[in-house]
């Protein structure tokens, strides 16, 4: 797990969003700096954390600084530029907040992160999958993360996600056809 966290931390798409102590060492070069590799790393991270409590503990101990770039990738601008990365990042956030007090506290204690997740639920430009998984992340975070309009937002997001047009576009995005 630490080597996966290192690879994620030093990936050129993530490193610029991290505070200075977490910047990659001088001269570090990834093997393949492209969107596909980043998606694979993010997918691997959430899949490992989904099935391993040891991986979650390792993330809690060594990877909480990755919450900043993960949230950055679900903003509408990032969703538009890197939709597959946004989907993988929001899946990571959703999995990492499932019964994980350390991550939930870290996200709730940072108003900028919490606000970005709340915005991803309803802002124009968020994809349906990002909106739904962001909504699920807020539910995982608990009542203190909910905005006053949570019930109406939940209904709108789920209605939009279940509409025929969005189901087809979501399938196409994840490679399942249209």
CSV table of C-alpha atoms in Angstrom, one decimal:
chain,number,residue,atom,x,y,z
A,1,UNK,CA,0.0,0.0,0.0
A,2,UNK,CA,2.7,2.6,0.8
A,3,UNK,CA,4.2,2.2,-2.8
A,4,UNK,CA,0.7,2.8,-4.2
A,5,UNK,CA,0.3,5.9,-2.1
A,6,UNK,CA,3.7,7.0,-3.3
A,7,UNK,CA,2.8,6.5,-6.9
A,8,UNK,CA,-0.4,8.4,-6.4
A,9,UNK,CA,1.3,11.2,-4.4
A,10,UNK,CA,4.0,11.7,-7.0
A,11,UNK,CA,1.8,11.4,-10.1
A,12,UNK,CA,2.0,14.6,-12.1
A,13,UNK,CA,-1.7,15.1,-12.1
A,14,UNK,CA,-1.8,15.0,-8.2
A,15,UNK,CA,1.5,16.4,-7.1
A,16,UNK,CA,0.8,20.0,-8.1
A,17,UNK,CA,-2.3,20.0,-5.8
A,18,UNK,CA,-0.4,18.9,-2.7
A,19,UNK,CA,1.2,21.1,0.0
A,20,UNK,CA,4.9,21.5,-0.4
A,21,UNK,CA,6.0,18.7,2.0
A,22,UNK,CA,4.3,16.2,-0.3
A,23,UNK,CA,5.8,17.3,-3.6
A,24,UNK,CA,7.7,14.7,-5.5
A,25,UNK,CA,11.5,14.6,-5.0
A,26,UNK,CA,13.6,16.4,-7.6
A,27,UNK,CA,14.1,14.3,-10.7
A,28,UNK,CA,11.3,11.8,-10.0
A,29,UNK,CA,9.6,10.7,-13.2
A,30,UNK,CA,6.6,8.5,-13.5
A,31,UNK,CA,6.7,5.6,-16.0
A,32,UNK,CA,3.6,6.8,-17.8
A,33,UNK,CA,2.1,10.2,-16.9
A,34,UNK,CA,-1.4,10.0,-18.5
A,35,UNK,CA,-5.0,9.9,-17.5
A,36,UNK,CA,-5.3,6.2,-17.9
A,37,UNK,CA,-2.5,5.5,-15.4
A,38,UNK,CA,-4.1,7.9,-12.9
A,39,UNK,CA,-7.5,6.2,-13.3
A,40,UNK,CA,-5.9,2.8,-12.8
A,41,UNK,CA,-4.2,4.0,-9.6
A,42,UNK,CA,-7.4,5.6,-8.3
A,43,UNK,CA,-9.4,2.5,-9.1
A,44,UNK,CA,-6.8,0.3,-7.5
A,45,UNK,CA,-6.9,2.5,-4.4
A,46,UNK,CA,-10.6,2.3,-3.9
A,47,UNK,CA,-10.8,-1.4,-4.7
A,48,UNK,CA,-8.1,-2.2,-2.2
A,49,UNK,CA,-9.7,-0.1,0.5
A,50,UNK,CA,-13.1,-1.6,-0.3
A,51,UNK,CA,-11.9,-5.1,0.6
A,52,UNK,CA,-9.1,-4.5,3.1
A,53,UNK,CA,-9.2,-2.9,6.5
A,54,UNK,CA,-5.4,-2.9,6.6
A,55,UNK,CA,-5.4,-0.8,3.4
A,56,UNK,CA,-7.8,1.6,5.0
A,57,UNK,CA,-5.6,1.8,8.1
A,58,UNK,CA,-2.6,2.4,5.8
A,59,UNK,CA,-4.5,5.2,4.0
A,60,UNK,CA,-5.5,6.8,7.3
A,61,UNK,CA,-1.9,6.7,8.5
A,62,UNK,CA,-0.1,7.7,5.3
A,63,UNK,CA,-2.6,9.1,2.7
A,64,UNK,CA,-4.9,11.6,4.3
A,65,UNK,CA,-3.1,14.3,2.3
A,66,UNK,CA,-4.5,12.8,-0.8
A,67,UNK,CA,-8.0,14.0,0.1
A,68,UNK,CA,-7.2,17.4,-1.3
A,69,UNK,CA,-6.5,16.2,-4.9
A,70,UNK,CA,-9.3,13.6,-4.7
A,71,UNK,CA,-11.8,16.4,-4.0
A,72,UNK,CA,-10.2,18.7,-6.6
A,73,UNK,CA,-10.9,16.1,-9.3
A,74,UNK,CA,-14.6,16.2,-8.6
A,75,UNK,CA,-15.0,19.9,-9.1
A,76,UNK,CA,-17.0,20.8,-12.3
A,77,UNK,CA,-13.9,22.1,-14.1
A,78,UNK,CA,-12.0,18.9,-13.4
A,79,UNK,CA,-15.0,16.8,-14.3
A,80,UNK,CA,-15.2,18.5,-17.7
A,81,UNK,CA,-11.5,18.1,-18.4
A,82,UNK,CA,-10.9,14.6,-16.9
A,83,UNK,CA,-14.3,12.9,-16.6
A,84,UNK,CA,-12.9,9.4,-16.1
A,85,UNK,CA,-10.5,10.7,-13.4
A,86,UNK,CA,-13.4,12.5,-11.7
A,87,UNK,CA,-15.4,9.2,-11.6
A,88,UNK,CA,-12.5,7.3,-10.1
A,89,UNK,CA,-11.8,10.0,-7.6
A,90,UNK,CA,-15.3,10.3,-6.4
A,91,UNK,CA,-15.5,6.5,-6.1
A,92,UNK,CA,-12.4,6.7,-3.9
A,93,UNK,CA,-14.0,9.4,-1.7
A,94,UNK,CA,-17.2,7.3,-1.4
A,95,UNK,CA,-15.3,4.2,-0.4
A,96,UNK,CA,-12.9,6.0,2.0
A,97,UNK,CA,-15.8,7.6,3.9
A,98,UNK,CA,-17.6,4.3,4.5
A,99,UNK,CA,-17.4,3.8,8.3
A,100,UNK,CA,-14.0,5.5,8.4
A,101,UNK,CA,-13.9,8.1,11.2
A,102,UNK,CA,-10.4,9.4,10.3
A,103,UNK,CA,-11.3,10.3,6.7
A,104,UNK,CA,-14.8,11.7,7.7
A,105,UNK,CA,-13.2,13.9,10.4
A,106,UNK,CA,-10.5,15.1,8.0
A,107,UNK,CA,-13.1,16.1,5.3
A,108,UNK,CA,-15.5,17.6,7.8
A,109,UNK,CA,-12.8,19.7,9.4
A,110,UNK,CA,-11.8,21.3,6.1
A,111,UNK,CA,-14.6,23.6,5.0
A,112,UNK,CA,-13.1,24.0,1.5
A,113,UNK,CA,-13.2,20.2,1.0
A,114,UNK,CA,-16.6,19.7,2.4
A,115,UNK,CA,-17.9,22.7,0.4
A,116,UNK,CA,-16.5,21.2,-2.8
A,117,UNK,CA,-18.2,17.8,-2.2
A,118,UNK,CA,-21.5,19.6,-1.4
A,119,UNK,CA,-21.1,21.6,-4.6
A,120,UNK,CA,-20.3,18.5,-6.7
A,121,UNK,CA,-23.8,17.2,-5.8
A,122,UNK,CA,-25.7,20.0,-7.5
A,123,UNK,CA,-23.5,22.2,-9.5
A,124,UNK,CA,-23.9,22.5,-13.2
A,125,UNK,CA,-21.1,20.6,-14.9
A,126,UNK,CA,-21.0,17.7,-12.5
A,127,UNK,CA,-21.6,14.4,-14.2
A,128,UNK,CA,-24.4,12.2,-12.8
A,129,UNK,CA,-22.1,9.6,-11.4
A,130,UNK,CA,-20.0,12.3,-9.6
A,131,UNK,CA,-23.2,13.9,-8.3
A,132,UNK,CA,-24.6,10.5,-7.0
A,133,UNK,CA,-21.4,9.3,-5.4
A,134,UNK,CA,-20.7,12.8,-3.9
A,135,UNK,CA,-24.2,12.6,-2.4
A,136,UNK,CA,-23.4,9.1,-1.0
A,137,UNK,CA,-20.1,10.6,0.4
A,138,UNK,CA,-22.1,13.3,2.2
A,139,UNK,CA,-24.4,10.6,3.6
A,140,UNK,CA,-21.3,8.7,4.8
A,141,UNK,CA,-19.9,11.9,6.4
A,142,UNK,CA,-23.0,12.2,8.6
A,143,UNK,CA,-25.6,14.9,9.4
A,144,UNK,CA,-23.0,17.6,10.1
A,145,UNK,CA,-22.0,17.5,6.4
A,146,UNK,CA,-25.5,17.9,5.1
A,147,UNK,CA,-26.8,21.2,3.8
A,148,UNK,CA,-30.3,22.4,4.7
A,149,UNK,CA,-31.6,21.5,1.2
A,150,UNK,CA,-30.2,17.9,1.4
A,151,UNK,CA,-33.6,16.2,1.0
A,152,UNK,CA,-34.6,18.1,-2.1
A,153,UNK,CA,-31.1,17.9,-3.5
A,154,UNK,CA,-31.1,14.1,-3.0
A,155,UNK,CA,-34.4,13.8,-4.8
A,156,UNK,CA,-33.2,15.9,-7.8
A,157,UNK,CA,-29.9,14.2,-8.1
A,158,UNK,CA,-31.3,10.7,-8.0
A,159,UNK,CA,-34.1,11.6,-10.4
A,160,UNK,CA,-31.6,13.1,-12.9
A,161,UNK,CA,-29.3,10.1,-12.5
A,162,UNK,CA,-32.1,7.6,-13.2
A,163,UNK,CA,-33.3,9.4,-16.3
A,164,UNK,CA,-32.7,7.5,-19.5
A,165,UNK,CA,-30.3,10.1,-21.0
A,166,UNK,CA,-28.0,10.0,-17.9
A,167,UNK,CA,-28.0,6.3,-17.6
A,168,UNK,CA,-26.9,5.9,-21.2
A,169,UNK,CA,-24.2,8.6,-20.9
A,170,UNK,CA,-22.9,7.0,-17.6
A,171,UNK,CA,-22.7,3.6,-19.3
A,172,UNK,CA,-20.8,5.1,-22.2
A,173,UNK,CA,-18.4,6.8,-19.8
A,174,UNK,CA,-17.5,3.6,-18.0
A,175,UNK,CA,-17.2,1.7,-21.2
A,176,UNK,CA,-20.5,-0.1,-21.2
A,177,UNK,CA,-21.9,1.3,-24.4
A,178,UNK,CA,-24.9,3.6,-24.8
